[in-house]
mmCIF file of C-alpha atoms in Angstrom:
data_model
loop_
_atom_site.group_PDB
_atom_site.id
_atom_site.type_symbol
_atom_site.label_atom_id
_atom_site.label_comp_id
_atom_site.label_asym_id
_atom_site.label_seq_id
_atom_site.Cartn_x
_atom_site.Cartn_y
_atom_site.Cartn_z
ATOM 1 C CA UNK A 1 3.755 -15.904 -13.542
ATOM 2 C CA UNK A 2 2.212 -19.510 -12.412
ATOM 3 C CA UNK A 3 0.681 -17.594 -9.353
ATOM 4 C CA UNK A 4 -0.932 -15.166 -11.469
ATOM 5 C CA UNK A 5 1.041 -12.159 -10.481
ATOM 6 C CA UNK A 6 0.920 -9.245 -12.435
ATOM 7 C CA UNK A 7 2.524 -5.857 -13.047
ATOM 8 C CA UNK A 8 0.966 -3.287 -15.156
ATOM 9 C CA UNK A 9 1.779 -0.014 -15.704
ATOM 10 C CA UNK A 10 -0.884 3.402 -16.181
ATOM 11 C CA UNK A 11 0.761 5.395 -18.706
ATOM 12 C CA UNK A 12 -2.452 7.901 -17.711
ATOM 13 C CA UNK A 13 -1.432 8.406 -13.845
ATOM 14 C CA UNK A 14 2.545 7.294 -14.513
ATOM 15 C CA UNK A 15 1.841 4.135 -11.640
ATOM 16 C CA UNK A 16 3.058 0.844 -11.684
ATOM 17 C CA UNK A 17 -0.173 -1.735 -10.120
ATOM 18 C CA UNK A 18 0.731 -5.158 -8.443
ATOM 19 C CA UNK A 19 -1.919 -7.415 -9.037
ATOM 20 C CA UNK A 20 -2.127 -11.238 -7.449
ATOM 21 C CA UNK A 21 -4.578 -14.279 -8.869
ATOM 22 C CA UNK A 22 -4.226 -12.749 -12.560
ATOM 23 C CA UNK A 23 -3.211 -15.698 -14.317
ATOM 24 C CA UNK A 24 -3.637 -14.675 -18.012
ATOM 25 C CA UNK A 25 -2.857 -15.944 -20.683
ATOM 26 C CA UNK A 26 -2.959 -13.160 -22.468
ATOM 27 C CA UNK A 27 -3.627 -9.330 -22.117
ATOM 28 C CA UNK A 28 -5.145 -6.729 -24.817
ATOM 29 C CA UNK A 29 -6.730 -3.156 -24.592
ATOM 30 C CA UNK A 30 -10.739 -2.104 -25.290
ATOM 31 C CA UNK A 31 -11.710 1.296 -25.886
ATOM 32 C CA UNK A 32 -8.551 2.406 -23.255
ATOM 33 C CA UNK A 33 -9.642 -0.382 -20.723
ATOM 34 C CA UNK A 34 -6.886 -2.876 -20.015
ATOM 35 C CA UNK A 35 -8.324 -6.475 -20.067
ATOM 36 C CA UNK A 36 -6.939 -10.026 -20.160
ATOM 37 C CA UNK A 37 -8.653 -13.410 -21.543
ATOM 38 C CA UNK A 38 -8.107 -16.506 -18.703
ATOM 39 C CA UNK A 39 -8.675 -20.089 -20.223
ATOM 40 C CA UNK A 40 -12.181 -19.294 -21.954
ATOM 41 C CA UNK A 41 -12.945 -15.694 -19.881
ATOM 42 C CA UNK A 42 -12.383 -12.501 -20.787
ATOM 43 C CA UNK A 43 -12.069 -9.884 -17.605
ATOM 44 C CA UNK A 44 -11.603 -6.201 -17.678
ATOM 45 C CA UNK A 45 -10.342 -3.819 -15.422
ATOM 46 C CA UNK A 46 -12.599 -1.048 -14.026
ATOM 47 C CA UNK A 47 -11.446 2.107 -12.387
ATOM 48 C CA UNK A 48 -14.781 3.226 -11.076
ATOM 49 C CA UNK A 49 -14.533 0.160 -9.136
ATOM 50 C CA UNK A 50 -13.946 0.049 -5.013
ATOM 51 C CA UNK A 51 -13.836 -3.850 -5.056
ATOM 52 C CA UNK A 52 -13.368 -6.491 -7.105
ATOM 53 C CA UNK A 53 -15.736 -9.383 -8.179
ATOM 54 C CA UNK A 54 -14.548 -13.273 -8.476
ATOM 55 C CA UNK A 55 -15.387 -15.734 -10.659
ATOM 56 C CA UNK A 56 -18.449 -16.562 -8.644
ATOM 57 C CA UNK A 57 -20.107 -12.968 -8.842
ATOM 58 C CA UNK A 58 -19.338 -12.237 -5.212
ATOM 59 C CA UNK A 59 -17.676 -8.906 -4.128
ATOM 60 C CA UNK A 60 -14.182 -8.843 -2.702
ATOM 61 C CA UNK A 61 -12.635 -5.660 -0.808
ATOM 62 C CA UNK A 62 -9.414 -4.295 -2.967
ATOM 63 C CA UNK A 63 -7.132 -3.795 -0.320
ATOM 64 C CA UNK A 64 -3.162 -2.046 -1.604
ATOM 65 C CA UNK A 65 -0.103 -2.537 0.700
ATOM 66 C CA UNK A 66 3.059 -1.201 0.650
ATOM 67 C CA UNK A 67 6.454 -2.606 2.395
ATOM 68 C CA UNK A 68 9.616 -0.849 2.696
ATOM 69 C CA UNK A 69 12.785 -2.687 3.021
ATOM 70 C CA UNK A 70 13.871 -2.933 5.822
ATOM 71 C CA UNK A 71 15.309 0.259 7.333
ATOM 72 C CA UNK A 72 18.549 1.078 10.167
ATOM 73 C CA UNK A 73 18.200 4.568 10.083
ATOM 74 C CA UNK A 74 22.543 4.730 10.720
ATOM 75 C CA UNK A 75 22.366 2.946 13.965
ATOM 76 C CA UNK A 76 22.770 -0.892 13.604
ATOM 77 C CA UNK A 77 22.450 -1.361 17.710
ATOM 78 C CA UNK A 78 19.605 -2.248 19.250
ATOM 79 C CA UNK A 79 19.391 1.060 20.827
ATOM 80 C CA UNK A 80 16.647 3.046 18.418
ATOM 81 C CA UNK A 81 12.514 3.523 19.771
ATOM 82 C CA UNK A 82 10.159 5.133 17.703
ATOM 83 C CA UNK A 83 9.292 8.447 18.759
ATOM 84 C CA UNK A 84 7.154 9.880 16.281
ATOM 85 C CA UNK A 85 6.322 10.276 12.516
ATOM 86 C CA UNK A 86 4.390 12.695 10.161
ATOM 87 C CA UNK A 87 2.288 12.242 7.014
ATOM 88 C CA UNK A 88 1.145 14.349 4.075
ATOM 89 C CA UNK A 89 -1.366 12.609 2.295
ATOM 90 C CA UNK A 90 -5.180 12.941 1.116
ATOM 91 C CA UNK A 91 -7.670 10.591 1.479
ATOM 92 C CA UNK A 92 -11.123 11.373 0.261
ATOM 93 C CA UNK A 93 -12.793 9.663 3.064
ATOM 94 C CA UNK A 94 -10.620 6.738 3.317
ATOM 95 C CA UNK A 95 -7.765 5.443 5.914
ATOM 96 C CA UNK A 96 -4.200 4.470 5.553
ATOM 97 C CA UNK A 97 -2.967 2.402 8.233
ATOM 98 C CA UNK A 98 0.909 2.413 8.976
ATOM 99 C CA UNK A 99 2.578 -0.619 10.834
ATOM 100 C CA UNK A 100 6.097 -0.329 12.223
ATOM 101 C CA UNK A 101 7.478 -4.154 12.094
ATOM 102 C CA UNK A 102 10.754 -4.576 13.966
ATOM 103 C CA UNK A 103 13.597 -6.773 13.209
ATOM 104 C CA UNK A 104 12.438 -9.632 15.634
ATOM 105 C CA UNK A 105 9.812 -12.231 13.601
ATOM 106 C CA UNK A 106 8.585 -9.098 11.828
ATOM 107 C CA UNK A 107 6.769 -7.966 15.571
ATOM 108 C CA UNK A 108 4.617 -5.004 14.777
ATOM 109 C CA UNK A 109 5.602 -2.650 17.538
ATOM 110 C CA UNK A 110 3.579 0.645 16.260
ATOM 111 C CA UNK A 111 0.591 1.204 14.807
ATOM 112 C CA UNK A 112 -1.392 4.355 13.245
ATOM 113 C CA UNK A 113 -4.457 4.428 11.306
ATOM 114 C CA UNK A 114 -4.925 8.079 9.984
ATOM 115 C CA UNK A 115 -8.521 8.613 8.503
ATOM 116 C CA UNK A 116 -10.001 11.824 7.054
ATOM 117 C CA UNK A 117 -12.506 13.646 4.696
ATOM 118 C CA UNK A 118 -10.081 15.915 3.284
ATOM 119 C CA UNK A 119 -9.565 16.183 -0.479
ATOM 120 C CA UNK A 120 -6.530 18.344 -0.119
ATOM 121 C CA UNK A 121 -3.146 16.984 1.285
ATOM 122 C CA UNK A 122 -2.886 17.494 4.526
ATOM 123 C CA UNK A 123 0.141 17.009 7.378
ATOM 124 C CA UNK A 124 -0.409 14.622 10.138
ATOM 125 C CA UNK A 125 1.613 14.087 12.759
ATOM 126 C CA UNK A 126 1.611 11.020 15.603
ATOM 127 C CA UNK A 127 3.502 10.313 18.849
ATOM 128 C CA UNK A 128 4.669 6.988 18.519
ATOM 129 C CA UNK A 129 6.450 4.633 20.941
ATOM 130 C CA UNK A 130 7.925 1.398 20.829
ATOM 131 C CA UNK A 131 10.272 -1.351 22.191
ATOM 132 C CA UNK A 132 14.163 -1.465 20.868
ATOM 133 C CA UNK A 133 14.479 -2.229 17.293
ATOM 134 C CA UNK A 134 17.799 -2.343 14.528
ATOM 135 C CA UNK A 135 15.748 -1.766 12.099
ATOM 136 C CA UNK A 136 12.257 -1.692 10.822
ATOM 137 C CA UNK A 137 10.112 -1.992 7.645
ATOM 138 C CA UNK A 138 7.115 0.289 7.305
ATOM 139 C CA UNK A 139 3.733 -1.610 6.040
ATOM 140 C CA UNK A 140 1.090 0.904 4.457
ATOM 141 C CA UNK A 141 -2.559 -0.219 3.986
ATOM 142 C CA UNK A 142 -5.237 1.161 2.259
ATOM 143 C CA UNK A 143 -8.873 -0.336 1.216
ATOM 144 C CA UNK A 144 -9.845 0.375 -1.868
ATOM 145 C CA UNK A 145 -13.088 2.512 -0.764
ATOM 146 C CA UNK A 146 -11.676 5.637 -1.355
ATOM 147 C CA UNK A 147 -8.891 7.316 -3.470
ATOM 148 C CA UNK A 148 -5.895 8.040 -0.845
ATOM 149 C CA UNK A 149 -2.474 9.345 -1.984
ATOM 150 C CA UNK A 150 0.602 9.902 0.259
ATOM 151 C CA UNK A 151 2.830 12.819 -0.200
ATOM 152 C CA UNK A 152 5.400 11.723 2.114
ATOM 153 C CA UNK A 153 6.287 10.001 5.529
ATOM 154 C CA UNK A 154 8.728 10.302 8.149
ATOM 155 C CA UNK A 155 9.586 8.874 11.432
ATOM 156 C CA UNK A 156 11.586 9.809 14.477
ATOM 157 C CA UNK A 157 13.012 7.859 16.825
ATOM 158 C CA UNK A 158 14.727 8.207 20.339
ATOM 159 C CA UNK A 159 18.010 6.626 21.701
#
């Protein structure tokens, strides 16, 4: 689109990417590398990367997010508190951070960042607690200096 967002899809890992600041004009593939050609550039995209470069040479942290919509768990009155939630994911070193954002102004009213050398998936689980909410989005963050993949998520709350 006009603000350069992009979605491309790894037929390799079976992912859908979200990319922002694209703006191609047009994409192609070289030896299996996806690349695109912008006004008189041509960029490609590296895997073996942690970060990405801009225009200017400089390095830029990759940094993924991921936003549920927003979520009542069956109880519409402001009566719910967060009371826990568990993780299975790996993370090779990196972090995952997981923001609770309530239904007033998108307030974050819980916060975990779950970091770890393990390779394997492993189950974490974190007392949480919060103000009243209706309902909540969950916001996942991950830099892009290690290879993390979650399994699964839940949270508990509390009347």
């Amino acid at each position: 689109d006009e603000d350069g967002l992009v979605w491309i899809y790894n037929y390799k890992t079976e992912n859908w990417y979200k990319f922002d600041g694209i703006g191609a004009n047009e994409f192609f593939l070289c030896e299996d590398m996806l690349g695109f050609i912008k006004g008189t550039s041509i960029y490609l995209f590296d895997e073996t990367l942690n970060h990405d470069i801009d225009s200017e040479g400089n390095e830029r942290e990759i940094i993924a997010t991921f936003e549920s919509h927003p979520i009542d768990l069956d109880v519409y009155a402001n009566k719910k508190r967060l009371a826990g939630m568990t993780m299975s994911a790996s993370f090779k070193g990196g972090s995952i951070c997981a923001e609770y954002l309530s239904d007033s102004n998108s307030q974050r009213i819980a916060s975990v960042t779950i970091k770890d050398e393990s390779t394997y998936p492993t189950n974490y689980i974190k007392r949480l607690n919060s103000q009243r909410f209706s309902y909540l989005t969950l916001r996942l963050t991950a830099k892009g200096d290690a290879s993390s993949r979650i399994y699964s998520t839940n949270i508990f709350t509390k009347l």
